mmCIF file with all atom_site columns, C-alpha atoms in Angstrom:
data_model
loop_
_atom_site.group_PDB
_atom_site.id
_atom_site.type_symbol
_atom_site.label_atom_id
_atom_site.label_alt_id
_atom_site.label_comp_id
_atom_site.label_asym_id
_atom_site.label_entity_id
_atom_site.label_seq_id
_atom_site.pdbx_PDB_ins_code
_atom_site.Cartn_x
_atom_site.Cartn_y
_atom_site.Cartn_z
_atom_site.occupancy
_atom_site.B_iso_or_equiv
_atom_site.pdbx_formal_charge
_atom_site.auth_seq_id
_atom_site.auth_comp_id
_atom_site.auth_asym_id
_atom_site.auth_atom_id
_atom_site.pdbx_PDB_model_num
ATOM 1   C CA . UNK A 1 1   ? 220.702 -20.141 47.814 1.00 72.00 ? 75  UNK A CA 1
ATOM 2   C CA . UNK A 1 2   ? 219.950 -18.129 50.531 1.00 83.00 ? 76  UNK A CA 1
ATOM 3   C CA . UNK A 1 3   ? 218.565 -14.030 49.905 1.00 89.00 ? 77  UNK A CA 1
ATOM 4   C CA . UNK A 1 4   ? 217.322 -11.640 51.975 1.00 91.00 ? 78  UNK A CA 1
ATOM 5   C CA . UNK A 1 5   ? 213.401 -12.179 51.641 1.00 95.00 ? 79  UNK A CA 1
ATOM 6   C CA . UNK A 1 6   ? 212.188 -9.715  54.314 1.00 95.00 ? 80  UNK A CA 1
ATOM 7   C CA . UNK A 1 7   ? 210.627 -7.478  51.630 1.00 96.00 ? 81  UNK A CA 1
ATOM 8   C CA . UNK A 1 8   ? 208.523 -10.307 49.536 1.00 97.00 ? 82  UNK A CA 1
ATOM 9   C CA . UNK A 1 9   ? 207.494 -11.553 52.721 1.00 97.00 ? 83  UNK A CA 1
ATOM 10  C CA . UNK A 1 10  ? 206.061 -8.413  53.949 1.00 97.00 ? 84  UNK A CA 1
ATOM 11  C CA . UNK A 1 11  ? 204.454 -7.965  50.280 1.00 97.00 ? 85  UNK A CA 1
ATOM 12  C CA . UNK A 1 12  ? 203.188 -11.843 50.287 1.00 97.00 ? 86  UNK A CA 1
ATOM 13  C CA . UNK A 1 13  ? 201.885 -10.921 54.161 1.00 97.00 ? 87  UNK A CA 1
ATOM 14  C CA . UNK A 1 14  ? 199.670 -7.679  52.733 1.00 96.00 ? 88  UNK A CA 1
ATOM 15  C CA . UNK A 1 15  ? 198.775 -9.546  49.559 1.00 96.00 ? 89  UNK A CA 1
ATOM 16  C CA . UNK A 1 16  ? 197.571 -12.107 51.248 1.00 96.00 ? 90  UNK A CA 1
ATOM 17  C CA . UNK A 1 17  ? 195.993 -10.438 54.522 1.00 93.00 ? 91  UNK A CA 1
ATOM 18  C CA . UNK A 1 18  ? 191.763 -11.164 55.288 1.00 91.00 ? 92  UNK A CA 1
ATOM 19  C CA . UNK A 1 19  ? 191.928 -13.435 52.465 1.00 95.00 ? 93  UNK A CA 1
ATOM 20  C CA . UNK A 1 20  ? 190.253 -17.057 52.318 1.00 95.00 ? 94  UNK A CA 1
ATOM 21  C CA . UNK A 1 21  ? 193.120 -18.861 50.619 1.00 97.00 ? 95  UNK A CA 1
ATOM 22  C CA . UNK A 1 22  ? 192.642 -21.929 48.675 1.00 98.00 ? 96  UNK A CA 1
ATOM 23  C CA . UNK A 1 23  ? 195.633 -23.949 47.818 1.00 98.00 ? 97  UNK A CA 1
ATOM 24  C CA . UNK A 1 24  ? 195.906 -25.591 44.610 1.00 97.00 ? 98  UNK A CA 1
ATOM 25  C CA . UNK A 1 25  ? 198.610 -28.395 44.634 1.00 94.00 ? 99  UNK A CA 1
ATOM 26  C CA . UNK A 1 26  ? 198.628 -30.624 41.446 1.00 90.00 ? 100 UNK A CA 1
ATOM 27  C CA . UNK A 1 27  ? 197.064 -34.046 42.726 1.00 88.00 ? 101 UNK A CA 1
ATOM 28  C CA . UNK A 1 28  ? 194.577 -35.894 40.236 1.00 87.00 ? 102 UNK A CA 1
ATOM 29  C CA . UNK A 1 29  ? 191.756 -35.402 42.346 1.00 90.00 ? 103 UNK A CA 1
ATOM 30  C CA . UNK A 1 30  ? 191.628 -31.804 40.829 1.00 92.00 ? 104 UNK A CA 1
ATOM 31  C CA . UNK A 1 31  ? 190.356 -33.299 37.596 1.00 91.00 ? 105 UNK A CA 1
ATOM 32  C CA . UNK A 1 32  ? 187.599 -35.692 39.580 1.00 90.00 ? 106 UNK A CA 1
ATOM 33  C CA . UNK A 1 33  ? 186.682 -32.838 41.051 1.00 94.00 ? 107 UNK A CA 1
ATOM 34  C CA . UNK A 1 34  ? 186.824 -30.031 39.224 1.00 95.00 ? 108 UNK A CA 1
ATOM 35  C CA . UNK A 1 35  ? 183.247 -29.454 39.392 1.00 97.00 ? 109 UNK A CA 1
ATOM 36  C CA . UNK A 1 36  ? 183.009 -28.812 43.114 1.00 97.00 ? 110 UNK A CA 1
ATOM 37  C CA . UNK A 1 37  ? 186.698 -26.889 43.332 1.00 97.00 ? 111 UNK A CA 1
ATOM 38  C CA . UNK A 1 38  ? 184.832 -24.909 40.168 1.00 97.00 ? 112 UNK A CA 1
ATOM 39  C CA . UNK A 1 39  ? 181.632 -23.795 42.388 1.00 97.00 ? 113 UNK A CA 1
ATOM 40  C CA . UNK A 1 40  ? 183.670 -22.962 45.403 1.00 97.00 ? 114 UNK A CA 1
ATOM 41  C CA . UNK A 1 41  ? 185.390 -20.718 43.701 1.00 97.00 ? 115 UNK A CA 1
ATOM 42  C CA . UNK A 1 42  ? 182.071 -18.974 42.666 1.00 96.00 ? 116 UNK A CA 1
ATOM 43  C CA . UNK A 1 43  ? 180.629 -19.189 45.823 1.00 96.00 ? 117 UNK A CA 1
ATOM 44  C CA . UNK A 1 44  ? 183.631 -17.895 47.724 1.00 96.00 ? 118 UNK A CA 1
ATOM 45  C CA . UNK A 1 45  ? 185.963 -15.843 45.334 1.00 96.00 ? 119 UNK A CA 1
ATOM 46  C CA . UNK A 1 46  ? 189.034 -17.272 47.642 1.00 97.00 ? 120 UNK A CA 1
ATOM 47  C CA . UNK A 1 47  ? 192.318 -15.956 46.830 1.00 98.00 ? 121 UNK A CA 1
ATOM 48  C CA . UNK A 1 48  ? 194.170 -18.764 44.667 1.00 98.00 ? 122 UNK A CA 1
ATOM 49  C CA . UNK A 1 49  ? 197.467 -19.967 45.147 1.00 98.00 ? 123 UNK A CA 1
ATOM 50  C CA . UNK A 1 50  ? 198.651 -22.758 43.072 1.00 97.00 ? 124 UNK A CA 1
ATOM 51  C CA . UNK A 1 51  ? 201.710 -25.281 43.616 1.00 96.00 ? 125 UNK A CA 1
ATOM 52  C CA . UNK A 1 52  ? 203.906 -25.671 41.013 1.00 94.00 ? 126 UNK A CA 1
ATOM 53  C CA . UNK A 1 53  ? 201.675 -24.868 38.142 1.00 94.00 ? 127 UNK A CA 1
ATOM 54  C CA . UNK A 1 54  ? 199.597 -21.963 36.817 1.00 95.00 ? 128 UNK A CA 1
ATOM 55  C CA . UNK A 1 55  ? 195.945 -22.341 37.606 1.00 96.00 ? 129 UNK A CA 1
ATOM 56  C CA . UNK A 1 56  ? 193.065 -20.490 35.514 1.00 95.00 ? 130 UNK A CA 1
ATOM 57  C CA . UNK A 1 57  ? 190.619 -20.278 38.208 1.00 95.00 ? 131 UNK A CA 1
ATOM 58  C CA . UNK A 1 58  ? 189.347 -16.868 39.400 1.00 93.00 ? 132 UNK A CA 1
ATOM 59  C CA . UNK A 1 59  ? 190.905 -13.848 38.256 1.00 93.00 ? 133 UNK A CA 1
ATOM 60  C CA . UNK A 1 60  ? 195.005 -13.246 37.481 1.00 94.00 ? 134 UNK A CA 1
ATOM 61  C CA . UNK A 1 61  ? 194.064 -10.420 40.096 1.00 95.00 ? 135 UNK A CA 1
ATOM 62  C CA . UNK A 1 62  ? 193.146 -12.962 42.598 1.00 96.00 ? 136 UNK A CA 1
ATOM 63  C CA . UNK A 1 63  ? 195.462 -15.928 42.238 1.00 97.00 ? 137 UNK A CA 1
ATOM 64  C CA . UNK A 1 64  ? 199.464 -16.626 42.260 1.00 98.00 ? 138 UNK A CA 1
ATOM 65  C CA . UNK A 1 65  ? 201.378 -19.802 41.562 1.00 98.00 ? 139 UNK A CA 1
ATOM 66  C CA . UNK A 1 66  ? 204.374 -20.667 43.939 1.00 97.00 ? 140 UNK A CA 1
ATOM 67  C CA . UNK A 1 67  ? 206.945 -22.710 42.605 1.00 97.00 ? 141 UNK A CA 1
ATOM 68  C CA . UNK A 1 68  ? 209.026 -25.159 44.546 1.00 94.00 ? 142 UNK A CA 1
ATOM 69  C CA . UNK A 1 69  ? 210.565 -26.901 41.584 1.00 92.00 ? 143 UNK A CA 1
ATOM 70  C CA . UNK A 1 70  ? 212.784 -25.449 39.018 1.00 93.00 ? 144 UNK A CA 1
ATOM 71  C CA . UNK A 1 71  ? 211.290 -27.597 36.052 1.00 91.00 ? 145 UNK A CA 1
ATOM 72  C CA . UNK A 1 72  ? 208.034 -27.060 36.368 1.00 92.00 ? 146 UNK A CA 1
ATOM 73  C CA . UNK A 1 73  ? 208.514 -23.143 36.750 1.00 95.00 ? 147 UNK A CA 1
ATOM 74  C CA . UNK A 1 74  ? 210.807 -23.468 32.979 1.00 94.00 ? 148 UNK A CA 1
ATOM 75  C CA . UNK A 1 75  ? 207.779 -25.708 31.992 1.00 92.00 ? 149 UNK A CA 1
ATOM 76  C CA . UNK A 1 76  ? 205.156 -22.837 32.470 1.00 94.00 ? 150 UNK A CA 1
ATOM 77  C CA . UNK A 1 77  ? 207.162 -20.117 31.316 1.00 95.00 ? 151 UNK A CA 1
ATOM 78  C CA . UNK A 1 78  ? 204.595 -19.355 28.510 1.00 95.00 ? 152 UNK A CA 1
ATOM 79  C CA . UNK A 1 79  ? 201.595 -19.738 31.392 1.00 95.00 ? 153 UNK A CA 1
ATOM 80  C CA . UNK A 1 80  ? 203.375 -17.442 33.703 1.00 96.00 ? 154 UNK A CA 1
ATOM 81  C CA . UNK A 1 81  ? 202.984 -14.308 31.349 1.00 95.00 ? 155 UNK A CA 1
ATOM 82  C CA . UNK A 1 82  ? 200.934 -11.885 33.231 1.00 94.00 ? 156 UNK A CA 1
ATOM 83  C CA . UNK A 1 83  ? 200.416 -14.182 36.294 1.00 96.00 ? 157 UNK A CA 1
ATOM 84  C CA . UNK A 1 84  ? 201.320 -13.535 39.987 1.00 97.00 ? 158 UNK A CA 1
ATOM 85  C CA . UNK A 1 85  ? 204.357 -15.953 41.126 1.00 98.00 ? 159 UNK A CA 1
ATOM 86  C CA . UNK A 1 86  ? 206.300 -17.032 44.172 1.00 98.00 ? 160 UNK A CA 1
ATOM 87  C CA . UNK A 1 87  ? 209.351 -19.015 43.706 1.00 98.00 ? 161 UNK A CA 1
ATOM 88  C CA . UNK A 1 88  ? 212.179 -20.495 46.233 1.00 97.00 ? 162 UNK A CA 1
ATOM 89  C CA . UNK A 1 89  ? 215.337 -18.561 46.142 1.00 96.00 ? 163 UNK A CA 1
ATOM 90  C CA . UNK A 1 90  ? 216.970 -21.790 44.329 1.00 94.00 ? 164 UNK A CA 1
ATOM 91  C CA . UNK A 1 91  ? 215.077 -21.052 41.218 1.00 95.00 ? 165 UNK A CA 1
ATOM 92  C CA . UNK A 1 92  ? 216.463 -18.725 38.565 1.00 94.00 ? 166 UNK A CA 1
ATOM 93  C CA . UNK A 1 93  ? 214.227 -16.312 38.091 1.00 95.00 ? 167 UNK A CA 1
ATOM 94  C CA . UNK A 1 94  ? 213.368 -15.135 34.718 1.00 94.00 ? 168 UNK A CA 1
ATOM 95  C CA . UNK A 1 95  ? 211.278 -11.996 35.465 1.00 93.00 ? 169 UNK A CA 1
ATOM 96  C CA . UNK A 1 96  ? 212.097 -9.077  38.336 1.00 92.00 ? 170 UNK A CA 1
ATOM 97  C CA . UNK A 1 97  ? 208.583 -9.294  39.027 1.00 95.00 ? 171 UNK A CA 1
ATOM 98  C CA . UNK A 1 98  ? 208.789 -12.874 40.878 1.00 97.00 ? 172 UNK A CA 1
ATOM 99  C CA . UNK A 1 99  ? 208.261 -12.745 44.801 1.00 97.00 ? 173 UNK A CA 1
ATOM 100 C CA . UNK A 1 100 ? 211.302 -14.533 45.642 1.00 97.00 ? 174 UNK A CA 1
ATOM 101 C CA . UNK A 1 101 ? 211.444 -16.607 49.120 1.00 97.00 ? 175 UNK A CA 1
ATOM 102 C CA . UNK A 1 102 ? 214.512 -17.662 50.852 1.00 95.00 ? 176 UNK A CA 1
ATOM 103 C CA . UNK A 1 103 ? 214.382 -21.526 50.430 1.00 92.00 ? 177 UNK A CA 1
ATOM 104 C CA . UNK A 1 104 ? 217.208 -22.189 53.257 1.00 90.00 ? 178 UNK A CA 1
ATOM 105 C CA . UNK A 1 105 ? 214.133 -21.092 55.603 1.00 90.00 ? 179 UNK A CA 1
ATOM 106 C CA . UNK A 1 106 ? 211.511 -23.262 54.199 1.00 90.00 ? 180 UNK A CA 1
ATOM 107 C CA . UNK A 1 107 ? 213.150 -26.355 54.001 1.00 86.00 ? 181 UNK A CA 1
ATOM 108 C CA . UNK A 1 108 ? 213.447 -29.392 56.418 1.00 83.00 ? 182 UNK A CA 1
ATOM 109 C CA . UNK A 1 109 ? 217.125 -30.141 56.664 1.00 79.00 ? 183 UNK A CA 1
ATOM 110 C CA . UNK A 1 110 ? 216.644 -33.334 58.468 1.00 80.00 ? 184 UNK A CA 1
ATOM 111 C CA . UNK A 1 111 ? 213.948 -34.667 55.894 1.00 77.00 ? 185 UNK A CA 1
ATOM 112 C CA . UNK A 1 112 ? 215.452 -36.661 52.750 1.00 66.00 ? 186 UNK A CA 1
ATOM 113 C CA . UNK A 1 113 ? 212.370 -35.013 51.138 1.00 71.00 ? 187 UNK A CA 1
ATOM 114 C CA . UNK A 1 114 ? 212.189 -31.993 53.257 1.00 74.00 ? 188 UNK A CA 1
ATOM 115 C CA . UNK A 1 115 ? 212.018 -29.696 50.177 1.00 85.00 ? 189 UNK A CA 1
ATOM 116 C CA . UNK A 1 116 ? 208.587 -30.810 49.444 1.00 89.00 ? 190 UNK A CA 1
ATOM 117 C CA . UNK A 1 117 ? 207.295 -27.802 47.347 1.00 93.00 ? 191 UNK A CA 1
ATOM 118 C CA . UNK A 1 118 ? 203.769 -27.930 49.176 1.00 93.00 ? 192 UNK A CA 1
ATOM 119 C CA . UNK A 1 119 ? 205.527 -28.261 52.722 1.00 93.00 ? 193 UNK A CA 1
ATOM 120 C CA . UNK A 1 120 ? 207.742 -25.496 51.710 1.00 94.00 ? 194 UNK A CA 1
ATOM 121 C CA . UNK A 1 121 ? 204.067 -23.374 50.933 1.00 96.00 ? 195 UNK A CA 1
ATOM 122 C CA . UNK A 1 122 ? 203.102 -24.472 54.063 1.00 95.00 ? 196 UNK A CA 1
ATOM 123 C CA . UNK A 1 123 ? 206.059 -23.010 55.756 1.00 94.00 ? 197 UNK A CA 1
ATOM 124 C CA . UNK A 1 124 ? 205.730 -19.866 53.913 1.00 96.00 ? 198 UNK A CA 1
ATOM 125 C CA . UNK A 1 125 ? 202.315 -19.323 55.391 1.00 95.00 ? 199 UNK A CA 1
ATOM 126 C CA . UNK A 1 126 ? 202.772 -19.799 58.580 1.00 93.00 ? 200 UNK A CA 1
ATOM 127 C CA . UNK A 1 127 ? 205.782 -17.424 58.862 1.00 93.00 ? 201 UNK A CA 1
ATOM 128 C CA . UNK A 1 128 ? 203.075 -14.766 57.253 1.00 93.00 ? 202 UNK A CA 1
ATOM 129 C CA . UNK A 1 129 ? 201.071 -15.499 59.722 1.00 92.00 ? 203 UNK A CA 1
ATOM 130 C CA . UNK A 1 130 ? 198.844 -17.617 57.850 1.00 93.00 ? 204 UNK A CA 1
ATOM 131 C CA . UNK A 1 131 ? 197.050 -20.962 59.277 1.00 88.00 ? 205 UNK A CA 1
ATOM 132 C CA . UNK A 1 132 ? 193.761 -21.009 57.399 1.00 92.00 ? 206 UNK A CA 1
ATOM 133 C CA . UNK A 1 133 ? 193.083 -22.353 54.157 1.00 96.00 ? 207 UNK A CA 1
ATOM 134 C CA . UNK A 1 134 ? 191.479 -24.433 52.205 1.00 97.00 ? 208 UNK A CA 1
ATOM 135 C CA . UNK A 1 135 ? 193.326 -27.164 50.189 1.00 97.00 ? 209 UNK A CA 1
ATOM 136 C CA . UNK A 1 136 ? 192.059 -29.296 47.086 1.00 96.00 ? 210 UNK A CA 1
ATOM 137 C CA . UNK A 1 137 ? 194.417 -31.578 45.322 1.00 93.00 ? 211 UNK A CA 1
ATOM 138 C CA . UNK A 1 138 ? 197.023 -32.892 47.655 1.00 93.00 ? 212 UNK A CA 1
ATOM 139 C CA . UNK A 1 139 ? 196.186 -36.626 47.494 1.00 90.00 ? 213 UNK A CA 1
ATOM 140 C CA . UNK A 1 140 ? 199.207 -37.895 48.832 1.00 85.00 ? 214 UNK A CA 1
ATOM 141 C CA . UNK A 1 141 ? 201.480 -40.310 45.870 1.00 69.00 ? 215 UNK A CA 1
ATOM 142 C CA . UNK A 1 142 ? 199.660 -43.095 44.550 1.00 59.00 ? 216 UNK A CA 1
ATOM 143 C CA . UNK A 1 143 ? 201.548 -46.657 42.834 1.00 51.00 ? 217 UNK A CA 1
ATOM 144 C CA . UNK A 1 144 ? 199.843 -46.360 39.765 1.00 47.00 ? 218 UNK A CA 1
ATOM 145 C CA . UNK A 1 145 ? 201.495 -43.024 38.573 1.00 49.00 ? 219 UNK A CA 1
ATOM 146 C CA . UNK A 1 146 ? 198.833 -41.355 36.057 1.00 50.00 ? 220 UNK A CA 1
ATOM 147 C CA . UNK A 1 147 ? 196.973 -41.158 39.459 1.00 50.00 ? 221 UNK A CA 1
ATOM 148 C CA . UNK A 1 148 ? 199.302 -38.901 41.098 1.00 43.00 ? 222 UNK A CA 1
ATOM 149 C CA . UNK A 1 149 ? 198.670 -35.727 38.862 1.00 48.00 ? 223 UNK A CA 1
ATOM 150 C CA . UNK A 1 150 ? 195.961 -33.767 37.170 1.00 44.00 ? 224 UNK A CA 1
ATOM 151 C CA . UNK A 1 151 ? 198.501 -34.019 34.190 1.00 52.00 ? 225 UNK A CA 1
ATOM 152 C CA . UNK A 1 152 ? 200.772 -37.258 34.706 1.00 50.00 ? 226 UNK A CA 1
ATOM 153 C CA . UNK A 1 153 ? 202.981 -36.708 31.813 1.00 42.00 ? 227 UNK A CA 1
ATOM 154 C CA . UNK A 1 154 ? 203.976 -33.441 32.947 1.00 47.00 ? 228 UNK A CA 1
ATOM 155 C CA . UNK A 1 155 ? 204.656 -34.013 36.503 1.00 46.00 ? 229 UNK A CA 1
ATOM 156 C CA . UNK A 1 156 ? 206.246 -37.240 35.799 1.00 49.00 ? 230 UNK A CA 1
ATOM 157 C CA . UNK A 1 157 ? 209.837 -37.265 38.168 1.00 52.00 ? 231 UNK A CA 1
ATOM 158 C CA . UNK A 1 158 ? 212.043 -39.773 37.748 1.00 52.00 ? 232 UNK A CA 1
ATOM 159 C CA . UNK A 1 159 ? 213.672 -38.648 41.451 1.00 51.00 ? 233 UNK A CA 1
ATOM 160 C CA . UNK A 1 160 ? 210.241 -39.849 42.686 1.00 51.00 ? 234 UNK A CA 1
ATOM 161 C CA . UNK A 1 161 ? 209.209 -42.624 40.628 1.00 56.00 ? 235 UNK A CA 1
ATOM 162 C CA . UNK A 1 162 ? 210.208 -45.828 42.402 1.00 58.00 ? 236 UNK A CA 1
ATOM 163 C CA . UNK A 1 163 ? 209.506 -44.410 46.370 1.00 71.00 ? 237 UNK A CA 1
ATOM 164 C CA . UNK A 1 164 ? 205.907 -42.930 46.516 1.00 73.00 ? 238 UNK A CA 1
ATOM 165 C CA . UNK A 1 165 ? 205.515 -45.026 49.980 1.00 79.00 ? 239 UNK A CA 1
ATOM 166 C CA . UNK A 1 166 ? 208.266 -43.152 51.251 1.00 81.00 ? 240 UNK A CA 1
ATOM 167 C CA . UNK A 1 167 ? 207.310 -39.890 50.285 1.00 83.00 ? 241 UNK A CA 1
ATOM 168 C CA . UNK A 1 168 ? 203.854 -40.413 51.880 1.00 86.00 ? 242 UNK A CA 1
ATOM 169 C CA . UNK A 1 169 ? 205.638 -41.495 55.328 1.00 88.00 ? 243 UNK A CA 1
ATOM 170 C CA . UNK A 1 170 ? 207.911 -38.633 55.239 1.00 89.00 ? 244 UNK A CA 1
ATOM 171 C CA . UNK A 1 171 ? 205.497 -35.864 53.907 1.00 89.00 ? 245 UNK A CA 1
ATOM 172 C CA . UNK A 1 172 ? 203.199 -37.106 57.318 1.00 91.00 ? 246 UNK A CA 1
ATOM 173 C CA . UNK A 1 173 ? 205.884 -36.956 59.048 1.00 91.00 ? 247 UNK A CA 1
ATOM 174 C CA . UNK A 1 174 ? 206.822 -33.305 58.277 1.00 92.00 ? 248 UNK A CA 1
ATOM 175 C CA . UNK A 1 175 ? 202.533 -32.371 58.647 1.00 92.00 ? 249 UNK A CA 1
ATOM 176 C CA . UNK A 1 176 ? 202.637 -33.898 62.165 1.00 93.00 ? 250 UNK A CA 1
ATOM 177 C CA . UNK A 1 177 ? 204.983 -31.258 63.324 1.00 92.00 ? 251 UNK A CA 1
ATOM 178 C CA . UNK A 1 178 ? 203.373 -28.320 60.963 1.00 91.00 ? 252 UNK A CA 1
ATOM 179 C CA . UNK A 1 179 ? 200.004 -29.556 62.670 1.00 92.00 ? 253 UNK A CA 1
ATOM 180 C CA . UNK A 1 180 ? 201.130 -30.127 66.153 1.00 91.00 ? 254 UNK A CA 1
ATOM 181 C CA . UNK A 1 181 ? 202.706 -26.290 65.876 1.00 90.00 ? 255 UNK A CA 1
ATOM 182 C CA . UNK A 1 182 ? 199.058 -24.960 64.891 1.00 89.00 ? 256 UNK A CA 1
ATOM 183 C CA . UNK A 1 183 ? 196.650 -23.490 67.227 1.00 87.00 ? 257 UNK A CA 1
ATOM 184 C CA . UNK A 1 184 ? 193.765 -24.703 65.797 1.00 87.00 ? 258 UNK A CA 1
ATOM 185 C CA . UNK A 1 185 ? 194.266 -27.531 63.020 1.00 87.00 ? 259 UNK A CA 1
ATOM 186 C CA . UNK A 1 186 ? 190.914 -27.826 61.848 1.00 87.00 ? 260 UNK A CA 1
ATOM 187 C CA . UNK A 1 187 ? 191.083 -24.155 60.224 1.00 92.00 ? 261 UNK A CA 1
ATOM 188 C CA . UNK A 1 188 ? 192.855 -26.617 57.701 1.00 94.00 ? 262 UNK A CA 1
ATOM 189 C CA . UNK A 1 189 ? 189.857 -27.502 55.659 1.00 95.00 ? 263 UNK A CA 1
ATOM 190 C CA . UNK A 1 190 ? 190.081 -30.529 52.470 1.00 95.00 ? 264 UNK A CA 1
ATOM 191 C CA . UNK A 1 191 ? 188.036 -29.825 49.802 1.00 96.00 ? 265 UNK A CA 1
ATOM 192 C CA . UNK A 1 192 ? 189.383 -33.432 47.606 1.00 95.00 ? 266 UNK A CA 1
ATOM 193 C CA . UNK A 1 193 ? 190.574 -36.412 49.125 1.00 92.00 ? 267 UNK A CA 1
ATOM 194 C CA . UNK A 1 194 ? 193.675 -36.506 50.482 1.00 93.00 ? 268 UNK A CA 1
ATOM 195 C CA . UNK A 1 195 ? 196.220 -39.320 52.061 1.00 90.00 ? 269 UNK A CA 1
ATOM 196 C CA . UNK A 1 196 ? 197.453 -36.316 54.490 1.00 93.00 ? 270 UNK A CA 1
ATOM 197 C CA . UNK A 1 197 ? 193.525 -34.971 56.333 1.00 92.00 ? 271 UNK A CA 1
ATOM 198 C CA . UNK A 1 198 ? 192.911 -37.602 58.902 1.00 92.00 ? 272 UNK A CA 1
ATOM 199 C CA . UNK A 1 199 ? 196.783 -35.827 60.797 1.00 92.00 ? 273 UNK A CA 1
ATOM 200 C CA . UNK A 1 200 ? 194.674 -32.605 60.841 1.00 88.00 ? 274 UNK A CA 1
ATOM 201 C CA . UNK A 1 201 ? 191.582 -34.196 62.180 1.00 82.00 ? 275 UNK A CA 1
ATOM 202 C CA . UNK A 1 202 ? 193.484 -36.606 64.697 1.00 63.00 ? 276 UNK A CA 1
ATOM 203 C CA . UNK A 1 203 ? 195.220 -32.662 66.483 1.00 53.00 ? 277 UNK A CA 1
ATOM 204 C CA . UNK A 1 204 ? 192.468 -31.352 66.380 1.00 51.00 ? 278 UNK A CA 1
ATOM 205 C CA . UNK A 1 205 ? 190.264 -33.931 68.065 1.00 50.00 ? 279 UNK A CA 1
ATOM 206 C CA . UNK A 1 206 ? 193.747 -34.201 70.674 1.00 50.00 ? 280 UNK A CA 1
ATOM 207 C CA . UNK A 1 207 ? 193.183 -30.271 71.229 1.00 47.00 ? 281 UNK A CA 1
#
């Protein structure tokens, strides 16, 4: 569904100017390190943004969830209440107060998963104007499936279930080309583990 986004973008663009974004995506490694994501957040009040679930990190002043997946944003419809959220313009909104983005503009068409929620975030920020961040919980899809989410039974897709390999080859396949397009890569820090940080490391070290 394609809509005219020109107005949450500048919004998402003011909202999110100066700030030291940390990106929240769901991945396991949130839970084994919770600690560490916990004192960062203390020691450098970063503006939150969540993927696909509602964090409760930091302030509801200072953090917004962004929603790539219809499902999940249904499934924290209670969580949502009072929150800041970004969804793709094929999600039904049930609020007016939703920043909605044009998902036709996010998406890679030529990409069998190429609406990957956090490559979709990804594309977001860098038509803000965005190519900083730090990121904690994008592992990259595991075989053994309670491994690929902070909650597993939750997150658990049955459109994903049997081809994790292949989502990991085409998600790096899709960072390559965000990464190539960046001037500096290593403003992309890790704060977990993830299967996707060496393809920020190798353009950087190529730069």
């Amino acid at each position: 569904t394609k809509v005219n986004d020109k107005l949450a973008v500048q919004s998402l663009t003011n909202l999110f100017a100066d700030e030291n974004l940390l990106i929240l995506a769901p991945g396991h490694s949130l839970l084994e390190n919770s600690n560490l994501i916990k004192s960062y957040v203390m020691e450098n009040n970063p503006y939150i943004v969540s993927v696909n679930f509602v964090s409760t990190l930091g302030s509801p002043s200072r953090r917004i969830a962004f929603f790539g997946s219809e499902k999940r944003y249904l499934k924290f419809s209670q969580e949502r209440t009072g929150e800041n959220v970004i969804i793709v313009s094929n999600i039904i909104s049930d609020t007016y107060e939703d920043y909605v983005v044009n998902y036709e503009g996010l998406i890679h068409r030529e990409n069998v998963y190429g609406d990957n929620t956090m490559i979709m975030l990804l594309n977001l920020m860098r038509k803000i104007g965005i190519t900083s961040m730090s990121i904690a919980g994008y592992d990259g899809f595991s075989q053994i499936p309670k491994n690929n989410y902070f909650d597993s039974a939750s997150f658990e897709d049955g459109r994903f279930k049997k081809d994790y390999e292949g989502i990991n080859t085409n998600v790096r396949v899709m960072l390559k080309k965000y990464a190539a397009g960046l001037v500096n890569p290593s403003t992309i820090k890790f704060l977990t583990p993830s299967l996707y940080a060496d393809i920020f490391l190798e353009h950087t070290n190529k730069g």
